[in-house]
CSV table of C-alpha atoms and ligand atoms in Angstrom, one decimal:
chain,number,residue,atom,x,y,z
A,1,MET,CA,65.2,-8.8,37.4
A,2,PRO,CA,68.7,-7.5,38.0
A,3,ASP,CA,69.1,-4.8,40.6
A,4,MET,CA,68.7,-1.6,38.5
A,5,ASP,CA,70.5,0.6,41.1
A,6,ASN,CA,73.9,-0.6,40.0
A,7,PHE,CA,73.5,0.1,36.3
A,8,LYS,CA,75.4,3.0,34.9
A,9,GLU,CA,74.3,5.2,32.0
A,10,ALA,CA,75.2,3.7,28.6
A,11,SER,CA,78.0,5.5,26.8
A,12,ALA,CA,80.5,3.1,25.2
A,13,PHE,CA,78.7,2.6,21.9
A,14,GLY,CA,81.8,2.3,19.8
A,15,VAL,CA,80.4,4.6,17.1
A,16,GLY,CA,82.7,4.4,14.1
A,17,THR,CA,83.8,0.8,14.9
A,18,PRO,CA,81.6,-1.4,12.8
A,19,GLN,CA,80.3,-4.7,14.2
A,20,GLU,CA,82.0,-7.8,12.7
A,21,THR,CA,79.6,-9.2,10.1
A,22,ALA,CA,81.1,-12.7,9.6
A,23,GLY,CA,81.4,-12.1,5.8
A,24,PHE,CA,77.7,-11.4,5.3
A,25,PRO,CA,76.6,-7.8,4.3
A,26,LEU,CA,74.2,-7.5,7.2
A,27,LYS,CA,75.4,-7.1,10.7
A,28,GLY,CA,74.2,-9.7,13.2
A,29,CYS,CA,73.0,-12.0,10.5
A,30,GLY,CA,76.3,-13.8,9.6
A,31,ASN,CA,75.5,-16.9,11.7
A,32,LEU,CA,71.9,-17.4,10.4
A,33,ASP,CA,70.9,-20.4,8.4
A,34,TRP,CA,70.9,-20.4,4.5
A,35,GLY,CA,67.2,-19.8,4.1
A,36,MET,CA,67.3,-16.8,6.4
A,37,LYS,CA,70.3,-15.3,4.7
A,38,ASN,CA,68.8,-15.9,1.3
A,39,ARG,CA,65.5,-14.1,2.2
A,40,LEU,CA,67.5,-11.3,3.8
A,41,SER,CA,69.6,-11.0,0.6
A,42,ARG,CA,66.5,-10.7,-1.5
A,43,ILE,CA,65.4,-7.7,0.6
A,44,PHE,CA,68.8,-6.1,1.2
A,45,GLY,CA,70.9,-7.1,-1.9
A,46,ALA,CA,74.7,-7.2,-2.2
A,47,ASP,CA,75.2,-3.7,-0.7
A,48,GLY,CA,73.3,-4.6,2.4
A,49,LYS,CA,70.8,-1.8,1.9
A,50,SER,CA,67.1,-1.7,1.1
A,51,LEU,CA,64.3,0.6,0.1
A,52,MET,CA,61.2,-1.0,1.5
A,53,LEU,CA,57.9,0.4,0.4
A,54,ALA,CA,55.4,0.4,3.2
A,55,CYS,CA,51.7,0.3,2.5
A,56,ASP,CA,50.3,-1.6,5.5
A,57,HIS,CA,48.7,1.6,7.0
A,58,GLY,CA,45.2,0.4,6.2
A,59,PHE,CA,45.3,-2.5,8.6
A,60,ILE,CA,44.5,-0.2,11.5
A,61,MET,CA,43.7,3.1,9.7
A,62,GLY,CA,41.6,2.0,6.8
A,63,PRO,CA,41.9,3.7,3.4
A,64,THR,CA,43.9,6.8,4.4
A,65,GLY,CA,45.5,9.2,1.9
A,66,GLY,CA,47.6,7.4,-0.7
A,67,VAL,CA,46.4,3.9,0.1
A,68,GLU,CA,42.8,4.2,-1.0
A,69,ARG,CA,43.6,2.2,-4.1
A,70,ILE,CA,46.8,0.3,-3.8
A,71,ASP,CA,46.4,-1.1,-7.3
A,72,LEU,CA,46.7,2.5,-8.6
A,73,SER,CA,49.1,4.1,-6.1
A,74,ILE,CA,51.5,1.3,-5.0
A,75,VAL,CA,51.6,-1.3,-7.7
A,76,PRO,CA,53.1,1.1,-10.3
A,77,LEU,CA,55.9,1.8,-7.8
A,78,LEU,CA,56.9,-1.8,-7.2
A,79,GLU,CA,59.5,-1.7,-10.0
A,80,TYR,CA,61.6,0.8,-7.9
A,81,ALA,CA,61.3,-0.9,-4.5
A,82,ASP,CA,63.6,-3.6,-3.0
A,83,CYS,CA,60.8,-4.9,-0.8
A,84,LEU,CA,57.1,-4.4,-0.3
A,85,MET,CA,55.6,-4.2,3.2
A,86,CYS,CA,51.9,-5.0,3.2
A,87,THR,CA,49.3,-7.2,4.8
A,88,ARG,CA,48.2,-10.6,3.6
A,89,GLY,CA,44.8,-9.1,2.6
A,90,ILE,CA,46.3,-6.6,0.2
A,91,LEU,CA,48.8,-9.1,-1.0
A,92,ARG,CA,46.1,-11.6,-2.1
A,93,SER,CA,43.6,-9.1,-3.3
A,94,VAL,CA,45.7,-6.5,-5.1
A,95,ILE,CA,49.3,-7.4,-5.6
A,96,PRO,CA,49.8,-9.5,-8.8
A,97,PRO,CA,51.2,-12.9,-8.1
A,98,THR,CA,53.7,-12.3,-10.9
A,99,ASN,CA,55.3,-9.7,-8.6
A,100,THR,CA,58.9,-10.8,-7.8
A,101,VAL,CA,59.7,-8.0,-5.3
A,102,PRO,CA,60.1,-9.7,-1.9
A,103,VAL,CA,57.4,-9.1,0.6
A,104,CYS,CA,57.8,-8.2,4.2
A,105,LEU,CA,54.4,-9.4,5.5
A,106,ARG,CA,52.6,-7.6,8.2
A,107,SER,CA,52.1,-10.6,10.5
A,108,ASP,CA,50.2,-9.3,13.5
A,109,ALA,CA,46.7,-8.1,13.8
A,110,GLY,CA,45.5,-4.7,14.7
A,111,THR,CA,42.3,-2.8,15.7
A,112,SER,CA,41.4,0.8,15.2
A,113,ILE,CA,41.1,1.1,19.0
A,114,LEU,CA,44.8,1.7,19.8
A,115,THR,CA,44.6,0.3,23.4
A,116,ASN,CA,43.6,-3.1,22.0
A,117,LEU,CA,46.3,-3.2,19.4
A,118,ASN,CA,47.9,-6.5,18.7
A,119,ASP,CA,46.1,-8.6,21.2
A,120,ASN,CA,48.4,-11.6,21.0
A,121,VAL,CA,47.4,-12.6,17.5
A,122,VAL,CA,50.1,-13.3,14.9
A,123,ILE,CA,50.0,-15.1,11.6
A,124,ALA,CA,50.1,-18.9,11.3
A,125,ALA,CA,53.5,-20.2,10.1
A,126,GLU,CA,51.8,-22.0,7.2
A,127,GLU,CA,50.2,-18.7,6.0
A,128,ALA,CA,53.5,-16.9,5.9
A,129,ILE,CA,55.0,-19.7,3.9
A,130,ARG,CA,52.0,-20.0,1.6
A,131,VAL,CA,52.3,-16.4,0.5
A,132,ASN,CA,56.1,-16.7,0.1
A,133,ALA,CA,56.9,-14.1,2.7
A,134,ALA,CA,60.6,-12.9,2.6
A,135,ALA,CA,60.1,-11.5,6.1
A,136,MET,CA,57.4,-11.1,8.8
A,137,ALA,CA,56.8,-7.8,10.5
A,138,VAL,CA,55.3,-7.3,14.0
A,139,MET,CA,54.7,-4.2,16.0
A,140,VAL,CA,56.4,-3.8,19.4
A,141,ALA,CA,55.2,-1.0,21.7
A,142,ILE,CA,58.0,-0.6,24.2
A,143,GLY,CA,57.1,1.7,27.1
A,144,ASP,CA,53.3,1.4,26.5
A,145,GLU,CA,51.7,0.1,29.7
A,146,LEU,CA,48.7,-1.5,28.0
A,147,THR,CA,50.4,-3.2,25.0
A,148,GLU,CA,54.1,-3.7,25.7
A,149,ALA,CA,53.8,-7.1,27.2
A,150,LYS,CA,51.4,-8.3,24.5
A,151,THR,CA,53.5,-7.0,21.6
A,152,VAL,CA,56.7,-8.4,23.0
A,153,ALA,CA,55.0,-11.7,23.3
A,154,ASN,CA,53.9,-11.4,19.6
A,155,LEU,CA,57.5,-10.7,18.6
A,156,TYR,CA,58.7,-13.6,20.6
A,157,HIS,CA,56.2,-16.0,19.1
A,158,THR,CA,56.8,-14.8,15.5
A,159,VAL,CA,60.6,-15.2,16.0
A,160,ASP,CA,59.9,-18.8,17.0
A,161,ILE,CA,58.0,-19.3,13.7
A,162,GLY,CA,60.7,-17.5,11.8
A,163,GLN,CA,63.5,-19.5,13.2
A,164,LYS,CA,61.7,-22.7,12.6
A,165,TYR,CA,61.0,-22.0,8.9
A,166,GLY,CA,63.9,-19.6,8.0
A,167,ILE,CA,61.8,-16.4,7.7
A,168,PRO,CA,63.4,-13.3,9.1
A,169,VAL,CA,61.3,-11.2,11.5
A,170,MET,CA,61.2,-7.4,11.6
A,171,GLY,CA,60.3,-5.8,14.9
A,172,VAL,CA,58.5,-2.5,14.3
A,173,THR,CA,58.8,-0.1,17.2
A,174,ALA,CA,55.5,1.6,17.8
A,175,VAL,CA,56.0,4.9,19.7
A,176,GLY,CA,53.2,5.8,22.0
A,177,LYS,CA,52.2,9.5,22.1
A,178,GLN,CA,53.3,9.7,25.8
A,179,MET,CA,56.8,8.5,25.0
A,180,THR,CA,59.8,10.8,24.4
A,181,ARG,CA,61.2,10.2,20.9
A,182,ASP,CA,64.9,10.5,21.8
A,183,ALA,CA,67.9,8.4,21.2
A,184,LYS,CA,67.7,6.8,24.7
A,185,TYR,CA,64.2,5.6,24.0
A,186,PHE,CA,65.0,4.3,20.5
A,187,ARG,CA,68.1,2.5,21.9
A,188,LEU,CA,65.9,0.8,24.4
A,189,ALA,CA,63.2,-0.1,21.9
A,190,THR,CA,65.4,-1.3,19.1
A,191,ARG,CA,67.7,-3.3,21.4
A,192,MET,CA,64.8,-5.0,23.1
A,193,CYS,CA,63.5,-6.0,19.7
A,194,ALA,CA,66.9,-7.5,18.8
A,195,GLU,CA,67.4,-9.2,22.1
A,196,ASN,CA,63.9,-10.8,21.8
A,197,GLY,CA,65.0,-12.2,18.4
A,198,ALA,CA,64.2,-9.7,15.7
A,199,ASN,CA,66.5,-10.1,12.7
A,200,ILE,CA,65.7,-6.5,11.4
A,201,VAL,CA,64.3,-3.6,13.4
A,202,LYS,CA,62.3,-0.7,12.1
A,203,THR,CA,62.3,2.5,14.0
A,204,TYR,CA,62.4,6.3,13.6
A,205,TYR,CA,65.3,8.6,12.9
A,206,THR,CA,66.3,10.9,15.8
A,207,GLU,CA,69.2,13.0,16.9
A,208,GLY,CA,71.9,10.8,18.1
A,209,PHE,CA,70.8,8.0,15.8
A,210,GLU,CA,74.4,6.7,15.4
A,211,THR,CA,74.2,5.5,19.0
A,212,VAL,CA,70.9,3.7,18.2
A,213,THR,CA,72.3,1.8,15.3
A,214,ALA,CA,75.6,1.1,17.1
A,215,ALA,CA,73.8,-0.4,20.1
A,216,CYS,CA,71.5,-2.5,18.0
A,217,PRO,CA,73.2,-5.7,16.9
A,218,VAL,CA,71.0,-6.3,13.8
A,219,PRO,CA,70.1,-4.0,10.8
A,220,ILE,CA,67.9,-1.0,11.4
A,221,VAL,CA,65.6,0.5,8.8
A,222,ILE,CA,63.7,3.7,9.4
A,223,ALA,CA,60.1,4.5,8.9
A,224,GLY,CA,59.5,7.7,7.0
A,225,GLY,CA,56.8,9.0,9.4
A,226,LYS,CA,54.3,11.7,8.6
A,227,LYS,CA,54.5,13.5,5.2
A,228,VAL,CA,57.1,16.3,5.1
A,229,PRO,CA,58.4,18.2,2.1
A,230,GLU,CA,60.4,16.0,-0.2
A,231,ARG,CA,63.8,17.7,0.5
A,232,GLU,CA,63.3,17.1,4.2
A,233,ALA,CA,62.3,13.4,3.7
A,234,LEU,CA,65.4,12.9,1.5
A,235,GLU,CA,67.6,14.5,4.2
A,236,ILE,CA,66.2,12.2,6.9
A,237,ALA,CA,66.9,9.2,4.7
A,238,TYR,CA,70.4,10.5,4.0
A,239,LYS,CA,71.2,11.1,7.7
A,240,ALA,CA,69.8,7.7,8.7
A,241,ILE,CA,72.0,5.9,6.2
A,242,ASN,CA,74.9,8.0,7.2
A,243,ASP,CA,74.3,7.2,10.8
A,244,GLY,CA,74.3,3.4,10.2
A,245,ALA,CA,70.8,2.5,9.0
A,246,ALA,CA,70.6,-0.4,6.5
A,247,GLY,CA,67.7,1.3,4.7
A,248,VAL,CA,64.3,2.9,4.9
A,249,ASP,CA,60.8,1.4,5.1
A,250,MET,CA,59.0,4.4,3.8
A,251,GLY,CA,55.3,4.9,3.1
A,252,ARG,CA,53.6,8.3,3.3
A,253,ASN,CA,56.6,10.3,2.1
A,254,VAL,CA,56.6,8.3,-1.1
A,255,PHE,CA,52.9,7.6,-1.8
A,256,GLN,CA,51.6,11.0,-0.6
A,257,SER,CA,54.1,12.9,-2.7
A,258,GLU,CA,52.7,14.7,-5.7
A,259,HIS,CA,55.3,12.7,-7.7
A,260,PRO,CA,55.6,9.3,-6.0
A,261,ALA,CA,57.6,7.6,-8.8
A,262,ALA,CA,60.1,10.5,-8.8
A,263,MET,CA,60.3,10.4,-5.0
A,264,ILE,CA,60.9,6.7,-4.7
A,265,GLN,CA,63.7,6.8,-7.2
A,266,ALA,CA,65.3,9.7,-5.4
A,267,VAL,CA,65.1,7.9,-2.1
A,268,SER,CA,66.6,4.8,-3.7
A,269,ALA,CA,69.5,6.9,-5.0
A,270,VAL,CA,70.2,8.1,-1.5
A,271,ILE,CA,70.3,4.6,-0.2
A,272,HIS,CA,72.1,2.8,-3.0
A,273,LYS,CA,74.2,5.5,-4.7
A,274,GLY,CA,74.9,7.7,-1.7
A,275,LEU,CA,73.4,10.8,-3.2
A,276,LYS,CA,73.5,13.8,-0.8
A,277,PRO,CA,70.1,15.5,0.0
A,278,ASP,CA,70.6,18.3,-2.5
A,279,GLU,CA,71.6,15.9,-5.3
A,280,ALA,CA,68.7,13.6,-4.5
A,281,TYR,CA,66.3,16.6,-4.4
A,282,GLN,CA,67.6,17.7,-7.8
A,283,MET,CA,67.0,14.2,-9.1
A,284,PHE,CA,63.5,14.3,-7.7
A,285,GLN,CA,62.8,17.6,-9.4
A,286,ASP,CA,64.2,16.4,-12.7
A,287,LEU,CA,62.1,13.2,-12.7
A,288,ALA,CA,59.0,15.1,-11.6
A,289,LYS,CA,59.0,17.4,-14.7
B,301,5RP,C1,53.3,1.1,11.0
B,301,5RP,C2,54.2,0.8,10.0
B,301,5RP,C3,54.2,1.6,8.7
B,301,5RP,O1,54.5,0.8,7.7
B,301,5RP,C4,55.3,2.7,8.8
B,301,5RP,O2,54.8,3.7,9.7
B,301,5RP,C5,55.9,3.2,7.5
B,301,5RP,O3,55.2,4.1,6.9
B,301,5RP,P1,55.5,5.6,7.0
B,301,5RP,O4,56.7,5.9,6.2
B,301,5RP,O5,54.3,6.2,6.3
B,301,5RP,O6,55.6,6.0,8.4
B,301,5RP,O7,55.1,0.0,10.1
B,301,5RP,O8,53.4,0.2,12.0
């Protein structure tokens, strides 16, 4: 451990000076192998942006609002998503194998008792390959005394699998209730994910987000978080993209909307067409009629 006393507060983030991408649309991924790049391209496309639809909530929370029946609530939305984030249980039991939307597979295990979350159990490499995962997602609880070490170990192990078989890994930053959700925390959490090998990092939008994306050498996507009014969710998505995010991995703000198909199309337009929040909200209202 270096002597922490001599470290100065970070400030030279170079916001506004994009990281060199070596000719690949996603930063930090230009030197990866063909299979990795191909899978990342399936998720992010030519513009390097992605709307991931998250419906993995049931793996620790059961059938909460919106994911009671994934066949009814999520499958009809697949045509608007660039990627689906779900567990292997839902994939095999509910998602039609004719689906061609790439899958970011929840690849760690959870329990409903949060202190025992992710007890060093991650998916077998063969299993991720068998279900044709385009990426593997694991939770990382930076700053949580009980689970940080276990979850960092999970990420590290999953990255070993991913590197061996060419499957990108997404580190998902889990924010404990006792942690301050500020830019400093998210810079720490996202950077630790990237330095431990994550190819994509999922985190939350916060004020000062441009320093979070600048200091993280790989693409960041944001989680939507708890359900808020549609206009607000579209604004968060817009700000995140504007501040350097490569996309969103949104769940509740899509599937808990009164009009999920309209909402997912409006979010997609923010990400891929650069619609401003008011324009996107107008689109949502028009589609919801
Ligand atoms: C939890 C997750 C969820 O998929 C994530 O929270 C996205 O869903 P939402 O937009 O509802 O927050 O990764 O670990």
